[in-house]
Coordinates of C-alpha atoms in Angstrom, one line a residue:
M1 CA 12.5 115.2 103.0
V2 CA 9.6 113.0 103.4
F3 CA 6.6 113.2 101.5
A4 CA 3.9 111.3 103.5
A5 CA 0.2 110.4 102.1
D6 CA -2.3 110.9 104.8
N7 CA -6.2 111.0 103.5
G8 CA -5.1 112.2 100.1
Q9 CA -2.7 115.0 101.5
L10 CA 0.7 115.2 101.1
T11 CA 3.4 116.7 103.9
E12 CA 6.9 116.8 103.8
R13 CA 10.0 117.2 105.9
F14 CA 13.8 116.7 105.6
I15 CA 15.5 113.6 106.3
S16 CA 19.0 112.3 106.5
T17 CA 20.5 108.9 106.3
N18 CA 23.7 107.4 107.7
E19 CA 25.2 106.9 104.1
S20 CA 24.9 110.8 103.3
C21 CA 24.2 113.9 104.3
Y22 CA 22.3 114.8 101.1
P23 CA 18.6 115.2 101.5
K24 CA 16.5 112.2 100.3
V25 CA 12.7 112.0 99.5
T26 CA 10.8 109.0 101.0
A27 CA 6.9 108.1 99.7
V28 CA 5.1 106.7 102.4
A29 CA 2.0 105.0 101.2
S30 CA -1.0 103.4 102.8
V31 CA 0.2 100.0 102.5
H32 CA 3.2 101.1 104.5
M33 CA 5.4 100.7 101.5
V34 CA 8.8 103.1 101.7
A35 CA 10.7 104.5 98.8
T36 CA 13.7 106.8 98.9
I37 CA 15.3 108.6 96.1
A38 CA 17.6 111.6 96.1
I39 CA 16.4 115.1 95.5
H40 CA 18.0 116.0 92.3
K41 CA 15.9 112.7 91.0
I42 CA 12.4 114.3 91.6
C43 CA 10.8 115.5 88.4
L44 CA 8.7 118.5 88.6
E45 CA 6.6 119.6 85.9
P46 CA 6.5 123.3 84.5
G47 CA 4.4 125.4 86.9
S48 CA 4.7 123.1 89.7
R49 CA 6.6 123.8 93.1
I50 CA 7.4 122.1 96.3
I51 CA 7.8 123.8 99.6
I52 CA 9.6 122.3 102.3
P53 CA 9.8 123.7 105.8
D54 CA 12.4 123.2 108.7
I55 CA 15.3 123.6 106.5
S56 CA 18.7 124.4 108.1
W57 CA 21.3 126.5 106.2
H58 CA 23.5 123.6 106.0
K59 CA 20.9 121.2 104.5
F60 CA 19.8 124.0 102.3
E61 CA 23.6 124.3 101.2
S62 CA 23.5 120.3 100.6
I63 CA 20.5 120.6 98.5
L64 CA 21.8 123.3 96.3
Q65 CA 24.8 121.2 95.9
E66 CA 22.8 117.9 94.9
L67 CA 20.7 119.7 92.6
G68 CA 23.8 121.2 91.0
E69 CA 23.9 124.4 88.6
S70 CA 22.7 122.5 85.4
R71 CA 18.8 122.6 86.1
N72 CA 15.7 124.3 85.0
S73 CA 14.1 124.7 88.4
R74 CA 14.6 128.2 90.8
I75 CA 15.1 128.0 94.4
A76 CA 13.8 130.5 97.3
Y77 CA 15.0 130.0 101.0
S78 CA 14.3 132.0 103.6
Q79 CA 13.0 131.6 107.5
N80 CA 13.9 127.9 107.3
T81 CA 11.6 127.2 104.3
L82 CA 12.9 126.2 101.2
E83 CA 10.7 126.4 97.7
I84 CA 11.6 124.8 94.6
M85 CA 10.0 125.5 91.5
V86 CA 9.6 125.1 87.9
P87 CA 8.8 127.9 85.6
L88 CA 6.0 128.2 82.7
P89 CA 6.4 129.4 79.4
D90 CA 4.5 132.2 80.3
H91 CA 7.0 133.1 83.1
E92 CA 10.3 132.5 80.8
R93 CA 8.7 134.9 78.3
S94 CA 7.7 137.4 80.2
K95 CA 11.1 137.3 82.0
I96 CA 13.2 137.4 78.9
L97 CA 11.1 140.3 77.3
I98 CA 11.8 142.4 80.4
S99 CA 15.3 141.8 80.4
D100 CA 15.6 142.7 76.9
I101 CA 14.0 145.9 77.8
V102 CA 16.4 146.5 80.6
K103 CA 19.4 145.9 77.8
I104 CA 17.8 147.9 75.2
L105 CA 17.5 150.9 77.9
L106 CA 21.2 150.6 78.9
R107 CA 22.4 150.3 75.9
R108 CA 20.7 153.6 74.6
Q109 CA 22.1 155.3 77.6
S110 CA 25.5 154.0 76.7
C111 CA 25.2 152.4 80.3
D112 CA 27.9 149.3 81.1
W113 CA 26.2 146.3 82.8
E114 CA 26.9 142.7 84.0
S115 CA 23.8 140.4 83.4
L116 CA 24.0 137.2 85.9
G117 CA 20.7 135.4 85.1
S118 CA 19.9 133.1 88.1
T119 CA 22.5 133.2 90.0
T120 CA 22.2 131.9 93.2
F121 CA 22.8 134.4 96.2
R122 CA 23.2 133.7 99.6
G123 CA 22.6 136.3 102.3
K124 CA 25.6 137.5 104.5
L125 CA 24.0 136.0 107.9
K126 CA 23.2 132.8 106.1
T127 CA 19.6 132.9 106.7
A128 CA 18.4 133.5 103.0
G129 CA 19.0 132.4 99.4
V130 CA 17.4 133.2 96.1
E131 CA 18.0 132.7 92.7
P132 CA 15.9 135.6 90.4
D133 CA 14.8 135.1 87.2
D134 CA 17.5 137.9 86.2
C135 CA 19.9 140.2 87.5
F136 CA 21.8 143.1 86.4
Y137 CA 24.9 144.9 87.8
I138 CA 25.2 148.3 86.6
A139 CA 26.7 150.9 89.3
N140 CA 28.4 147.7 90.5
Y141 CA 29.3 146.1 86.9
E142 CA 33.2 146.3 87.6
A143 CA 33.0 144.4 90.9
V144 CA 31.8 141.2 89.2
I145 CA 33.7 141.2 85.8
G146 CA 35.1 137.6 85.0
K147 CA 33.9 136.2 88.6
S148 CA 32.4 132.7 88.2
R149 CA 31.3 132.7 92.0
L150 CA 30.0 135.5 94.5
N151 CA 30.5 136.0 97.8
L152 CA 28.0 138.6 99.2
A153 CA 30.4 139.0 102.2
V154 CA 32.6 140.7 100.0
D155 CA 31.1 141.2 96.9
P156 CA 27.9 143.9 96.2
P157 CA 24.3 142.3 95.4
P158 CA 23.1 142.9 91.9
D159 CA 21.5 146.4 91.6
L160 CA 18.5 145.2 89.9
A161 CA 16.7 142.1 90.1
I162 CA 13.9 140.5 88.0
E163 CA 11.1 138.3 89.0
S164 CA 8.2 136.9 86.9
D165 CA 5.3 135.5 89.4
Y166 CA 3.3 133.4 86.9
T167 CA 4.6 130.4 88.8
S168 CA 4.9 131.3 92.2
K169 CA 5.2 134.3 94.2
T170 CA 8.2 136.1 95.1
R171 CA 9.5 136.1 98.9
L172 CA 10.2 139.6 99.4
D173 CA 12.3 138.4 102.9
A174 CA 14.5 136.5 100.9
Y175 CA 15.7 139.9 99.0
I176 CA 15.5 141.5 102.0
A177 CA 18.2 139.5 103.3
V178 CA 20.3 139.6 100.4
K179 CA 19.8 143.5 100.2
V180 CA 19.0 143.8 96.2
P181 CA 18.3 147.6 95.9
E182 CA 16.0 147.3 93.4
L183 CA 13.3 144.6 92.7
W184 CA 11.0 144.4 89.7
I185 CA 7.8 141.9 89.9
Y186 CA 5.9 140.9 87.1
D187 CA 2.7 139.6 87.8
R188 CA 0.4 140.4 84.8
G189 CA 1.7 144.2 85.4
L190 CA 4.9 145.4 87.0
K191 CA 5.5 146.5 90.6
I192 CA 8.8 148.3 91.8
Y193 CA 10.3 147.9 94.6
V194 CA 13.0 149.8 96.4
I195 CA 14.8 148.5 99.5
D196 CA 14.1 150.9 102.9
G197 CA 16.1 149.4 105.7
E198 CA 14.3 145.9 106.4
D199 CA 11.4 146.4 104.1
Y200 CA 10.6 147.2 100.4
L201 CA 8.6 150.2 99.3
V202 CA 6.5 150.1 96.2
V203 CA 7.4 153.0 93.8
E204 CA 6.2 154.2 90.6
N205 CA 9.4 155.3 89.3
S206 CA 12.4 153.2 89.1
P207 CA 15.8 154.6 90.6
T208 CA 17.6 152.8 87.7
F209 CA 15.9 154.6 84.9
P210 CA 14.5 157.9 86.5
G211 CA 12.2 159.5 84.2
L212 CA 11.2 157.0 82.4
P213 CA 7.6 155.2 82.6
I214 CA 9.2 151.9 82.9
K215 CA 5.9 150.2 84.0
V216 CA 3.7 151.6 81.1
M217 CA 6.7 150.3 78.8
V218 CA 6.7 147.0 80.0
D219 CA 3.2 146.4 79.9
R220 CA 3.0 147.9 76.4
V221 CA 6.0 145.4 75.2
I222 CA 4.4 142.4 77.0
Q223 CA 0.6 142.9 75.5
Q224 CA 2.2 143.6 72.0
A225 CA 4.5 140.6 72.1
Q226 CA 1.2 138.7 72.6
Q227 CA -0.1 139.6 69.7
V228 CA 2.9 140.1 67.0
G229 CA 5.6 138.0 68.7
S230 CA 8.6 139.1 70.8
S231 CA 11.0 140.2 68.2
R232 CA 8.4 142.4 66.8
A233 CA 7.6 143.9 69.9
L234 CA 11.2 144.4 71.2
R235 CA 11.9 146.3 68.0
A236 CA 9.0 148.3 68.0
F237 CA 9.9 149.5 71.4
E238 CA 13.1 150.4 70.3
E239 CA 12.1 152.4 67.7
T240 CA 10.0 155.1 70.1
L241 CA 13.1 155.6 72.0

C-alpha cells in the first residue's frame, strides 16, 4: 500500500518490493521523505479503518498471511477492495450479546452447534473473503467438528453469521460470494438477511429460529444491558423463555 499526502488527503494503493511479495506501507510527505513499513506494523485505533483498492486475490492472501491470526482487526475483501478495521467496545459488546442470545436459544431447543467466531472465509471463486464477528454451524455442525482450517470448496459455509455495524458497514457482496444462508446485522437495530440466489432479502423472521420474534428479543436484551449490564440482561432473557 502507498499512503500519499496530497493537500491533506490520504490516498492508498498496494506496492511490492524486490525483497518480499508481502505488502508494504509507504508514507510520502511533502518534503519527499519516504518511509516503508510492513502492513502488520500499522496501528489502527479502535473504531478506525482503512480501505485499500486494487488488491488482487494473491495480494489479499499475502496480506492475510502477514497479518496473522492473533490480531484485533477484522477484514473484508470483495471486488478487489480490502477493508481492515478495528472494532469499538460497543461493537464487541453487541456482538457478544447477540451471540449469547443465539446460544441460549439453541440450548433451549436442544440443538447442537459449532461457533467459529471470526474465522476467515474465502469464496470458492477466489473473489471475496470475510471475517464475521461471529458465526454458527447448526444444521452443518458435524461437518466442522475438530477442523482447524476450512475450505469452502469442500466445506459448507456457516449457517448463520453475525455482524455488528458500529465500526463499519457490512459488505453484503462478500457474504453473497461466500454463500452464507442467513446473516444478522446489528446497527442500533437488528436486520435479518436471507440469501436468495445472487442477492440477500431482508426478512422479518429468522429461518434459524422460526416463530420467535428475534428482532424484538435482540433489541430488548441490548437495551436492557445498557441499563443493568450484560450478565443480568441475559439472565432476565433466559428466564422469560
